[in-house]
Amino acid sequence: MKKILLSGIKPTGDFHFANYFGALRQNIELSNNSDYESYVMLADYHALTSLHNKEDASKLRENTLKATAAYIALGLNPKNIFKQSDVIEHAELTIILSNLVTESYMKRSHAYKDAIAKDKEVNVGLFNYPILMAADILIYDAEVVPVGQDQKQHIEYARDMAGYFNKSYEVEYFKLPKEYIIKDVAIIPGVDGRKMSKSYDNHLEIFADQTKLKKRIMSIVTDSATPEDKKDPDTNNVYNIHKHFLNKEEDFILREKFIAGGYSYKEAKEDLLTTILNWREDKMKKYNELLERPEVLEKILKEGSDRARTTAQKRMPEIKKIVGLL
Ligand code: ADP
Ligand code: TRP
């Protein structure tokens, strides 16, 4: 029997390069590995924790299609993608699991604590976020869950909940999920040197139009070194973004350019732009073609969701039997 792999990402906006190197690339590579039965989820229910009005609703709809197009253009097998909200069993299992955890246990969540520390109002959706994520994983009995370091605690929550359930009902029903932490990827900086993130508006969108992309790249913050100065590649943002696109040899050559001196930041930025344009040429073509055919994207999502739902639907009656609902 193949191991089940589940990955998830929220379709909250246009994907950026840190999403790609930090999550999407591994989600795609692992899901294409035939050792696994793979489910690649767009976590649109989770996206609702920060989207609450009419404008947000149309953005979410648009971003879900864009995320689908991006994933496929970046190499995902279309049969593996699905939309969380199409599989109602995620919500059903969330209700069941929510009765097994206490308020004080949920308050240990890093995301919750961060929000409280920033004096933010926490909606119940955000409070319950780890329970829905546990349900996402457990409804498929996924054993392999590729995530970035920032999601590690959520996998621990899922593991705990699987354990509580098994213990409470004296069954060995849920497998205990393991995170597959994407190791090599450090935090990728944005144009201002802070962590690349939509919320800092310092990100480079993968499929931004060329003028916008160029403008963003030219705005990458650098120090005051002159073109002639020798530069330390490791402490500058242009290199720390560029290196993710390079193989070992190309990386070595780029490092040498910085170290030797006579390589201006302007040139370095132009080189980064060229690398990105070459890297994405075919992908961009595919992305735009797909976006022109929303009906094809809808069909892909529907078929993927039907496949995921078939698995989830087999398991839900078993879970209901265990807890006495059936
Ligand atoms: P954003 O901060 O732009 O809202 P998300 O939180 O939606 O991005 O990111 C989704 C996933 O992309 C994260 O779980 C993480 O794996 C990856 N990711 C996002 N930003 C970075 C970054 N700066 N460096 C490395 N990985 C990142
Ligand atoms: N919380 C994850 C993130 O923000 C997205 C996600 C939702 C997820 N459900 C999941 C990831 C299940 C893996 C498995 O990146």
mmCIF file of C-alpha atoms and ligand atoms in Angstrom:
data_model
loop_
_atom_site.group_PDB
_atom_site.id
_atom_site.type_symbol
_atom_site.label_atom_id
_atom_site.label_comp_id
_atom_site.label_asym_id
_atom_site.label_seq_id
_atom_site.Cartn_x
_atom_site.Cartn_y
_atom_site.Cartn_z
ATOM 1 C CA MET A 1 0.000 0.000 0.000
ATOM 2 C CA LYS A 2 1.272 3.420 -0.930
ATOM 3 C CA LYS A 3 1.789 5.993 1.802
ATOM 4 C CA ILE A 4 -0.590 8.893 1.661
ATOM 5 C CA LEU A 5 0.836 12.356 1.200
ATOM 6 C CA LEU A 6 -1.142 15.511 1.819
ATOM 7 C CA SER A 7 0.093 19.046 1.308
ATOM 8 C CA GLY A 8 -1.838 22.266 1.718
ATOM 9 C CA ILE A 9 -1.479 25.948 1.007
ATOM 10 C CA LYS A 10 -3.911 28.821 1.362
ATOM 11 C CA PRO A 11 -4.960 30.475 -1.897
ATOM 12 C CA THR A 12 -4.793 33.972 -0.403
ATOM 13 C CA GLY A 13 -3.014 35.828 -3.187
ATOM 14 C CA ASP A 14 -0.660 35.483 -6.093
ATOM 15 C CA PHE A 15 2.066 33.053 -5.115
ATOM 16 C CA HIS A 16 5.533 34.518 -4.596
ATOM 17 C CA PHE A 17 8.981 33.012 -4.909
ATOM 18 C CA ALA A 18 9.295 32.249 -1.195
ATOM 19 C CA ASN A 19 6.050 30.270 -1.460
ATOM 20 C CA TYR A 20 7.630 28.433 -4.362
ATOM 21 C CA PHE A 21 11.012 27.626 -2.822
ATOM 22 C CA GLY A 22 9.572 27.221 0.674
ATOM 23 C CA ALA A 23 6.554 25.075 -0.158
ATOM 24 C CA LEU A 24 5.198 24.683 -3.691
ATOM 25 C CA ARG A 25 8.312 23.181 -5.243
ATOM 26 C CA GLN A 26 8.531 20.404 -2.664
ATOM 27 C CA ASN A 27 4.782 19.839 -2.717
ATOM 28 C CA ILE A 28 5.002 19.332 -6.463
ATOM 29 C CA GLU A 29 8.120 17.155 -6.439
ATOM 30 C CA LEU A 30 6.900 14.909 -3.644
ATOM 31 C CA SER A 31 3.405 14.582 -5.058
ATOM 32 C CA ASN A 32 4.856 13.504 -8.395
ATOM 33 C CA ASN A 33 6.770 10.718 -6.630
ATOM 34 C CA SER A 34 5.024 7.463 -7.419
ATOM 35 C CA ASP A 35 5.801 6.073 -3.952
ATOM 36 C CA TYR A 36 2.929 8.178 -2.653
ATOM 37 C CA GLU A 37 -0.774 8.517 -3.176
ATOM 38 C CA SER A 38 -0.875 12.297 -3.250
ATOM 39 C CA TYR A 39 -3.392 14.965 -2.398
ATOM 40 C CA VAL A 40 -2.447 18.601 -2.975
ATOM 41 C CA MET A 41 -4.951 20.846 -1.291
ATOM 42 C CA LEU A 42 -5.918 24.474 -1.696
ATOM 43 C CA ALA A 43 -6.905 25.350 1.858
ATOM 44 C CA ASP A 44 -9.703 27.779 1.076
ATOM 45 C CA TYR A 45 -11.562 27.211 4.356
ATOM 46 C CA HIS A 46 -8.372 28.177 6.153
ATOM 47 C CA ALA A 47 -8.049 31.262 3.967
ATOM 48 C CA LEU A 48 -11.369 32.499 5.399
ATOM 49 C CA THR A 49 -9.718 33.245 8.747
ATOM 50 C CA SER A 50 -8.494 36.505 7.236
ATOM 51 C CA LEU A 51 -11.086 37.169 4.493
ATOM 52 C CA HIS A 52 -14.416 38.490 5.649
ATOM 53 C CA ASN A 53 -16.195 40.704 3.171
ATOM 54 C CA LYS A 54 -17.676 40.884 -0.297
ATOM 55 C CA GLU A 55 -14.454 42.030 -1.944
ATOM 56 C CA ASP A 56 -12.505 39.309 -0.155
ATOM 57 C CA ALA A 57 -15.009 36.772 -1.459
ATOM 58 C CA SER A 58 -14.376 37.605 -5.096
ATOM 59 C CA LYS A 59 -10.634 37.759 -4.447
ATOM 60 C CA LEU A 60 -10.759 34.284 -2.907
ATOM 61 C CA ARG A 61 -12.642 32.928 -5.906
ATOM 62 C CA GLU A 62 -10.133 34.502 -8.291
ATOM 63 C CA ASN A 63 -7.113 33.451 -6.245
ATOM 64 C CA THR A 64 -8.280 29.853 -6.056
ATOM 65 C CA LEU A 65 -8.271 29.659 -9.852
ATOM 66 C CA LYS A 66 -4.948 31.489 -10.059
ATOM 67 C CA ALA A 67 -3.422 29.113 -7.517
ATOM 68 C CA THR A 68 -4.653 26.151 -9.553
ATOM 69 C CA ALA A 69 -3.166 27.586 -12.747
ATOM 70 C CA ALA A 70 0.104 28.381 -10.955
ATOM 71 C CA TYR A 71 0.436 24.919 -9.462
ATOM 72 C CA ILE A 72 -0.094 23.251 -12.837
ATOM 73 C CA ALA A 73 2.168 25.684 -14.685
ATOM 74 C CA LEU A 74 4.849 24.921 -12.093
ATOM 75 C CA GLY A 75 4.642 21.196 -12.796
ATOM 76 C CA LEU A 76 1.924 19.674 -10.630
ATOM 77 C CA ASN A 77 0.027 16.700 -12.008
ATOM 78 C CA PRO A 78 -3.492 18.192 -12.339
ATOM 79 C CA LYS A 79 -5.151 15.046 -11.055
ATOM 80 C CA ASN A 80 -3.716 15.604 -7.577
ATOM 81 C CA ILE A 81 -5.050 19.083 -6.826
ATOM 82 C CA PHE A 82 -8.293 19.724 -4.968
ATOM 83 C CA LYS A 83 -10.175 22.351 -3.048
ATOM 84 C CA GLN A 84 -10.648 21.837 0.685
ATOM 85 C CA SER A 85 -14.177 23.233 0.809
ATOM 86 C CA ASP A 86 -15.314 20.742 -1.860
ATOM 87 C CA VAL A 87 -14.742 17.940 0.608
ATOM 88 C CA ILE A 88 -17.273 18.555 3.366
ATOM 89 C CA GLU A 89 -15.815 15.671 5.392
ATOM 90 C CA HIS A 90 -12.986 18.019 6.487
ATOM 91 C CA ALA A 91 -15.577 20.152 8.237
ATOM 92 C CA GLU A 92 -17.379 17.149 9.719
ATOM 93 C CA LEU A 93 -14.207 15.737 11.192
ATOM 94 C CA THR A 94 -13.320 19.183 12.561
ATOM 95 C CA ILE A 95 -16.545 19.147 14.593
ATOM 96 C CA ILE A 96 -15.762 15.710 15.968
ATOM 97 C CA LEU A 97 -12.126 16.491 16.833
ATOM 98 C CA SER A 98 -12.999 19.819 18.440
ATOM 99 C CA ASN A 99 -14.648 17.903 21.274
ATOM 100 C CA LEU A 100 -11.428 16.121 22.146
ATOM 101 C CA VAL A 101 -9.307 19.190 22.841
ATOM 102 C CA THR A 102 -9.516 21.805 25.542
ATOM 103 C CA GLU A 103 -9.411 25.561 25.328
ATOM 104 C CA SER A 104 -6.164 25.738 27.285
ATOM 105 C CA TYR A 105 -4.510 23.238 24.940
ATOM 106 C CA MET A 106 -5.599 25.250 21.888
ATOM 107 C CA LYS A 107 -4.233 28.420 23.471
ATOM 108 C CA ARG A 108 -0.720 27.020 23.157
ATOM 109 C CA SER A 109 -0.859 27.548 19.404
ATOM 110 C CA HIS A 110 1.915 29.855 18.161
ATOM 111 C CA ALA A 111 -0.407 31.554 15.689
ATOM 112 C CA TYR A 112 -2.928 32.233 18.454
ATOM 113 C CA LYS A 113 -0.259 33.500 20.849
ATOM 114 C CA ASP A 114 1.227 35.756 18.168
ATOM 115 C CA ALA A 115 -2.171 37.264 17.439
ATOM 116 C CA ILE A 116 -2.801 37.883 21.149
ATOM 117 C CA ALA A 117 0.676 39.375 21.598
ATOM 118 C CA LYS A 118 -0.113 41.798 18.781
ATOM 119 C CA ASP A 119 -3.397 42.736 20.465
ATOM 120 C CA LYS A 120 -5.376 41.326 17.580
ATOM 121 C CA GLU A 121 -8.938 40.163 17.907
ATOM 122 C CA VAL A 122 -8.873 36.383 17.360
ATOM 123 C CA ASN A 123 -11.845 34.958 15.475
ATOM 124 C CA VAL A 124 -12.969 31.449 16.337
ATOM 125 C CA GLY A 125 -11.921 30.265 12.875
ATOM 126 C CA LEU A 126 -8.343 31.230 13.678
ATOM 127 C CA PHE A 127 -8.625 29.686 17.125
ATOM 128 C CA ASN A 128 -9.824 26.425 15.558
ATOM 129 C CA TYR A 129 -7.297 26.565 12.715
ATOM 130 C CA PRO A 130 -5.169 23.676 14.051
ATOM 131 C CA ILE A 131 -8.250 21.453 14.429
ATOM 132 C CA LEU A 132 -9.290 21.955 10.812
ATOM 133 C CA MET A 133 -5.715 21.301 9.750
ATOM 134 C CA ALA A 134 -5.653 18.104 11.811
ATOM 135 C CA ALA A 135 -8.904 17.055 10.118
ATOM 136 C CA ASP A 136 -7.353 17.778 6.684
ATOM 137 C CA ILE A 137 -4.589 15.353 7.466
ATOM 138 C CA LEU A 138 -6.454 12.680 9.399
ATOM 139 C CA ILE A 139 -9.408 12.336 7.054
ATOM 140 C CA TYR A 140 -6.962 10.833 4.508
ATOM 141 C CA ASP A 141 -4.799 9.112 7.106
ATOM 142 C CA ALA A 142 -1.927 11.036 5.550
ATOM 143 C CA GLU A 143 1.389 9.902 6.942
ATOM 144 C CA VAL A 144 3.582 12.348 5.056
ATOM 145 C CA VAL A 145 2.834 16.042 5.264
ATOM 146 C CA PRO A 146 5.394 18.342 3.652
ATOM 147 C CA VAL A 147 5.497 21.698 5.419
ATOM 148 C CA GLY A 148 7.848 24.542 6.189
ATOM 149 C CA GLN A 149 9.293 24.966 9.668
ATOM 150 C CA ASP A 150 6.516 27.434 10.532
ATOM 151 C CA GLN A 151 3.894 24.674 10.282
ATOM 152 C CA LYS A 152 5.621 22.139 12.510
ATOM 153 C CA GLN A 153 3.437 22.844 15.513
ATOM 154 C CA HIS A 154 0.310 22.275 13.457
ATOM 155 C CA ILE A 155 1.489 18.770 12.608
ATOM 156 C CA GLU A 156 2.127 18.155 16.299
ATOM 157 C CA TYR A 157 -1.471 19.188 16.961
ATOM 158 C CA ALA A 158 -2.667 16.719 14.321
ATOM 159 C CA ARG A 159 -0.522 13.981 15.842
ATOM 160 C CA ASP A 160 -1.869 14.730 19.322
ATOM 161 C CA MET A 161 -5.445 14.692 18.106
ATOM 162 C CA ALA A 162 -4.959 11.372 16.325
ATOM 163 C CA GLY A 163 -3.535 9.989 19.577
ATOM 164 C CA TYR A 164 -6.350 11.397 21.772
ATOM 165 C CA PHE A 165 -8.941 9.948 19.432
ATOM 166 C CA ASN A 166 -7.356 6.499 19.359
ATOM 167 C CA LYS A 167 -6.946 6.483 23.134
ATOM 168 C CA SER A 168 -10.411 7.819 23.965
ATOM 169 C CA TYR A 169 -12.179 5.321 21.745
ATOM 170 C CA GLU A 170 -9.710 2.487 22.360
ATOM 171 C CA VAL A 171 -8.941 2.051 18.672
ATOM 172 C CA GLU A 172 -5.889 2.195 16.428
ATOM 173 C CA TYR A 173 -7.777 4.097 13.773
ATOM 174 C CA PHE A 174 -5.712 7.125 12.881
ATOM 175 C CA LYS A 175 -2.086 6.794 11.866
ATOM 176 C CA LEU A 176 0.084 9.369 13.594
ATOM 177 C CA PRO A 177 1.107 11.857 10.888
ATOM 178 C CA LYS A 178 4.693 12.995 10.452
ATOM 179 C CA GLU A 179 5.818 16.276 9.077
ATOM 180 C CA TYR A 180 8.258 16.232 6.231
ATOM 181 C CA ILE A 181 10.108 19.408 7.049
ATOM 182 C CA ILE A 182 11.553 21.136 4.086
ATOM 183 C CA LYS A 183 15.066 21.359 5.445
ATOM 184 C CA ASP A 184 17.341 23.199 3.085
ATOM 185 C CA VAL A 185 15.178 26.205 2.733
ATOM 186 C CA ALA A 186 16.016 28.988 5.074
ATOM 187 C CA ILE A 187 13.771 31.998 5.323
ATOM 188 C CA ILE A 188 13.883 33.722 1.951
ATOM 189 C CA PRO A 189 14.194 37.492 2.156
ATOM 190 C CA GLY A 190 11.923 39.947 0.415
ATOM 191 C CA VAL A 191 13.012 43.119 -1.377
ATOM 192 C CA ASP A 192 13.473 44.936 1.943
ATOM 193 C CA GLY A 193 15.514 42.146 3.540
ATOM 194 C CA ARG A 194 12.787 41.046 5.943
ATOM 195 C CA LYS A 195 11.146 37.619 5.481
ATOM 196 C CA MET A 196 9.436 37.623 2.092
ATOM 197 C CA SER A 197 5.720 37.825 2.808
ATOM 198 C CA LYS A 198 2.567 39.217 1.272
ATOM 199 C CA SER A 199 1.830 40.851 4.591
ATOM 200 C CA TYR A 200 5.023 42.957 4.349
ATOM 201 C CA ASP A 201 4.385 43.726 0.682
ATOM 202 C CA ASN A 202 8.021 42.913 -0.015
ATOM 203 C CA HIS A 203 7.412 39.900 -2.210
ATOM 204 C CA LEU A 204 8.256 39.011 -5.794
ATOM 205 C CA GLU A 205 5.237 37.410 -7.414
ATOM 206 C CA ILE A 206 6.132 34.422 -9.561
ATOM 207 C CA PHE A 207 3.901 35.480 -12.426
ATOM 208 C CA ALA A 208 4.005 39.283 -12.062
ATOM 209 C CA ASP A 209 4.091 41.089 -15.390
ATOM 210 C CA GLN A 210 7.574 41.905 -16.522
ATOM 211 C CA THR A 211 7.450 45.665 -15.846
ATOM 212 C CA LYS A 212 6.212 45.149 -12.302
ATOM 213 C CA LEU A 213 8.745 42.407 -11.684
ATOM 214 C CA LYS A 214 11.595 44.579 -12.952
ATOM 215 C CA LYS A 215 10.508 47.504 -10.788
ATOM 216 C CA ARG A 216 10.351 45.279 -7.725
ATOM 217 C CA ILE A 217 13.753 43.751 -8.391
ATOM 218 C CA MET A 218 15.303 47.171 -8.928
ATOM 219 C CA SER A 219 13.891 48.194 -5.539
ATOM 220 C CA ILE A 220 15.735 45.440 -3.642
ATOM 221 C CA VAL A 221 17.461 47.112 -0.717
ATOM 222 C CA THR A 222 21.264 46.987 -0.845
ATOM 223 C CA ASP A 223 24.064 48.608 1.150
ATOM 224 C CA SER A 224 26.107 51.599 0.031
ATOM 225 C CA ALA A 225 28.979 49.646 -1.558
ATOM 226 C CA THR A 226 30.266 51.150 -4.817
ATOM 227 C CA PRO A 227 30.272 49.080 -8.030
ATOM 228 C CA GLU A 228 34.025 48.462 -7.630
ATOM 229 C CA ASP A 229 33.776 47.264 -4.032
ATOM 230 C CA LYS A 230 34.147 43.595 -3.205
ATOM 231 C CA LYS A 231 30.886 42.321 -1.767
ATOM 232 C CA ASP A 232 29.983 39.589 0.655
ATOM 233 C CA PRO A 233 27.303 37.564 -1.171
ATOM 234 C CA ASP A 234 25.863 36.107 2.028
ATOM 235 C CA THR A 235 24.880 39.441 3.481
ATOM 236 C CA ASN A 236 23.143 40.894 0.472
ATOM 237 C CA ASN A 237 19.525 40.472 -0.516
ATOM 238 C CA VAL A 238 20.077 40.233 -4.255
ATOM 239 C CA TYR A 239 22.302 37.177 -3.866
ATOM 240 C CA ASN A 240 20.126 35.648 -1.161
ATOM 241 C CA ILE A 241 17.166 35.684 -3.543
ATOM 242 C CA HIS A 242 19.126 34.813 -6.691
ATOM 243 C CA LYS A 243 20.854 31.738 -5.228
ATOM 244 C CA HIS A 244 17.625 29.760 -5.026
ATOM 245 C CA PHE A 245 17.408 29.645 -8.821
ATOM 246 C CA LEU A 246 20.924 28.316 -9.335
ATOM 247 C CA ASN A 247 22.640 24.971 -9.449
ATOM 248 C CA LYS A 248 25.948 24.514 -7.614
ATOM 249 C CA GLU A 249 28.108 25.605 -10.494
ATOM 250 C CA GLU A 250 26.048 28.686 -11.326
ATOM 251 C CA ASP A 251 25.981 29.585 -7.656
ATOM 252 C CA PHE A 252 29.770 29.368 -7.470
ATOM 253 C CA ILE A 253 30.154 31.672 -10.471
ATOM 254 C CA LEU A 254 27.732 34.222 -9.045
ATOM 255 C CA ARG A 255 29.459 34.220 -5.653
ATOM 256 C CA GLU A 256 32.791 34.822 -7.343
ATOM 257 C CA LYS A 257 31.378 37.847 -9.166
ATOM 258 C CA PHE A 258 30.313 39.449 -5.886
ATOM 259 C CA ILE A 259 33.547 38.593 -4.144
ATOM 260 C CA ALA A 260 35.820 39.823 -6.961
ATOM 261 C CA GLY A 261 34.440 43.385 -6.992
ATOM 262 C CA GLY A 262 33.468 45.376 -10.080
ATOM 263 C CA TYR A 263 29.983 43.848 -10.020
ATOM 264 C CA SER A 264 27.472 46.598 -9.301
ATOM 265 C CA TYR A 265 24.166 46.018 -7.561
ATOM 266 C CA LYS A 266 22.471 47.338 -10.700
ATOM 267 C CA GLU A 267 24.111 44.588 -12.747
ATOM 268 C CA ALA A 268 23.349 42.030 -10.048
ATOM 269 C CA LYS A 269 19.680 42.981 -10.170
ATOM 270 C CA GLU A 270 19.598 42.840 -13.944
ATOM 271 C CA ASP A 271 21.137 39.364 -13.799
ATOM 272 C CA LEU A 272 18.518 38.286 -11.284
ATOM 273 C CA LEU A 273 15.771 39.552 -13.575
ATOM 274 C CA THR A 274 17.270 37.652 -16.520
ATOM 275 C CA THR A 275 17.494 34.463 -14.473
ATOM 276 C CA ILE A 276 13.875 34.762 -13.409
ATOM 277 C CA LEU A 277 12.613 35.541 -16.906
ATOM 278 C CA ASN A 278 14.427 32.525 -18.337
ATOM 279 C CA TRP A 279 13.320 30.309 -15.481
ATOM 280 C CA ARG A 280 9.681 31.176 -15.914
ATOM 281 C CA GLU A 281 9.339 31.591 -19.672
ATOM 282 C CA ASP A 282 7.545 28.304 -20.398
ATOM 283 C CA LYS A 283 5.754 28.298 -17.066
ATOM 284 C CA MET A 284 4.399 31.800 -17.652
ATOM 285 C CA LYS A 285 3.076 30.774 -21.055
ATOM 286 C CA LYS A 286 1.280 27.807 -19.546
ATOM 287 C CA TYR A 287 -0.037 29.931 -16.645
ATOM 288 C CA ASN A 288 -1.530 32.523 -18.976
ATOM 289 C CA GLU A 289 -3.038 29.879 -21.231
ATOM 290 C CA LEU A 290 -4.717 28.238 -18.258
ATOM 291 C CA LEU A 291 -6.038 31.520 -16.892
ATOM 292 C CA GLU A 292 -7.677 32.219 -20.204
ATOM 293 C CA ARG A 293 -9.672 29.019 -19.757
ATOM 294 C CA PRO A 294 -11.289 29.184 -16.330
ATOM 295 C CA GLU A 295 -13.672 26.389 -17.302
ATOM 296 C CA VAL A 296 -10.693 24.048 -17.677
ATOM 297 C CA LEU A 297 -9.416 25.065 -14.232
ATOM 298 C CA GLU A 298 -12.865 24.538 -12.713
ATOM 299 C CA LYS A 299 -13.009 21.082 -14.271
ATOM 300 C CA ILE A 300 -9.567 20.160 -12.938
ATOM 301 C CA LEU A 301 -10.580 21.243 -9.449
ATOM 302 C CA LYS A 302 -13.859 19.401 -9.660
ATOM 303 C CA GLU A 303 -12.231 16.151 -10.765
ATOM 304 C CA GLY A 304 -9.501 16.461 -8.130
ATOM 305 C CA SER A 305 -12.084 17.177 -5.454
ATOM 306 C CA ASP A 306 -14.205 14.211 -6.550
ATOM 307 C CA ARG A 307 -11.174 11.974 -6.181
ATOM 308 C CA ALA A 308 -10.316 13.354 -2.727
ATOM 309 C CA ARG A 309 -13.920 13.177 -1.644
ATOM 310 C CA THR A 310 -14.199 9.531 -2.641
ATOM 311 C CA THR A 311 -11.418 8.723 -0.183
ATOM 312 C CA ALA A 312 -12.827 10.966 2.548
ATOM 313 C CA GLN A 313 -16.324 9.582 2.099
ATOM 314 C CA LYS A 314 -15.133 6.045 2.643
ATOM 315 C CA ARG A 315 -13.621 7.001 5.975
ATOM 316 C CA MET A 316 -16.305 9.228 7.433
ATOM 317 C CA PRO A 317 -18.826 6.451 8.230
ATOM 318 C CA GLU A 318 -16.021 4.504 9.949
ATOM 319 C CA ILE A 319 -15.233 7.523 12.109
ATOM 320 C CA LYS A 320 -18.914 8.111 12.846
ATOM 321 C CA LYS A 321 -19.287 4.482 13.919
ATOM 322 C CA ILE A 322 -16.356 4.751 16.289
ATOM 323 C CA VAL A 323 -17.780 7.841 18.007
ATOM 324 C CA GLY A 324 -21.364 6.540 18.119
ATOM 325 C CA LEU A 325 -22.937 8.773 15.489
ATOM 326 C CA LEU A 326 -23.747 5.717 13.431
HETATM 327 P P1 ADP B 1 2.775 34.917 3.235
HETATM 328 O O1 ADP B 1 3.703 35.163 4.394
HETATM 329 O O2 ADP B 1 3.201 35.645 2.022
HETATM 330 O O3 ADP B 1 1.316 35.141 3.594
HETATM 331 P P2 ADP B 1 2.138 32.128 3.490
HETATM 332 O O4 ADP B 1 2.165 32.175 4.974
HETATM 333 O O5 ADP B 1 0.822 31.954 2.792
HETATM 334 O O6 ADP B 1 2.912 33.392 2.872
HETATM 335 O O7 ADP B 1 3.172 30.978 3.010
HETATM 336 C C1 ADP B 1 2.798 29.684 2.635
HETATM 337 C C2 ADP B 1 4.037 28.813 2.764
HETATM 338 O O8 ADP B 1 5.101 29.337 1.943
HETATM 339 C C3 ADP B 1 4.630 28.781 4.176
HETATM 340 O O9 ADP B 1 4.055 27.793 4.970
HETATM 341 C C4 ADP B 1 6.102 28.495 3.919
HETATM 342 O O10 ADP B 1 6.295 27.109 3.763
HETATM 343 C C5 ADP B 1 6.361 29.181 2.589
HETATM 344 N N1 ADP B 1 6.974 30.518 2.796
HETATM 345 C C6 ADP B 1 6.318 31.704 2.874
HETATM 346 N N2 ADP B 1 7.189 32.729 3.055
HETATM 347 C C7 ADP B 1 8.421 32.176 3.096
HETATM 348 C C8 ADP B 1 9.754 32.708 3.240
HETATM 349 N N3 ADP B 1 9.969 34.021 3.333
HETATM 350 N N4 ADP B 1 10.794 31.842 3.221
HETATM 351 C C9 ADP B 1 10.589 30.508 3.074
HETATM 352 N N5 ADP B 1 9.364 29.944 2.937
HETATM 353 C C10 ADP B 1 8.295 30.752 2.936
HETATM 354 N N1 TRP B 2 -1.549 25.942 7.416
HETATM 355 C C1 TRP B 2 -0.833 25.701 6.180
HETATM 356 C C2 TRP B 2 -0.067 26.986 5.796
HETATM 357 O O1 TRP B 2 -0.444 28.058 6.200
HETATM 358 C C3 TRP B 2 -1.797 25.313 5.063
HETATM 359 C C4 TRP B 2 -2.514 24.029 5.364
HETATM 360 C C5 TRP B 2 -3.837 23.894 5.674
HETATM 361 C C6 TRP B 2 -1.946 22.721 5.373
HETATM 362 N N2 TRP B 2 -4.137 22.593 5.881
HETATM 363 C C7 TRP B 2 -3.013 21.835 5.704
HETATM 364 C C8 TRP B 2 -0.656 22.226 5.129
HETATM 365 C C9 TRP B 2 -2.790 20.461 5.812
HETATM 366 C C10 TRP B 2 -0.452 20.837 5.227
HETATM 367 C C11 TRP B 2 -1.520 19.972 5.570
HETATM 368 O O2 TRP B 2 0.900 26.910 5.065
#
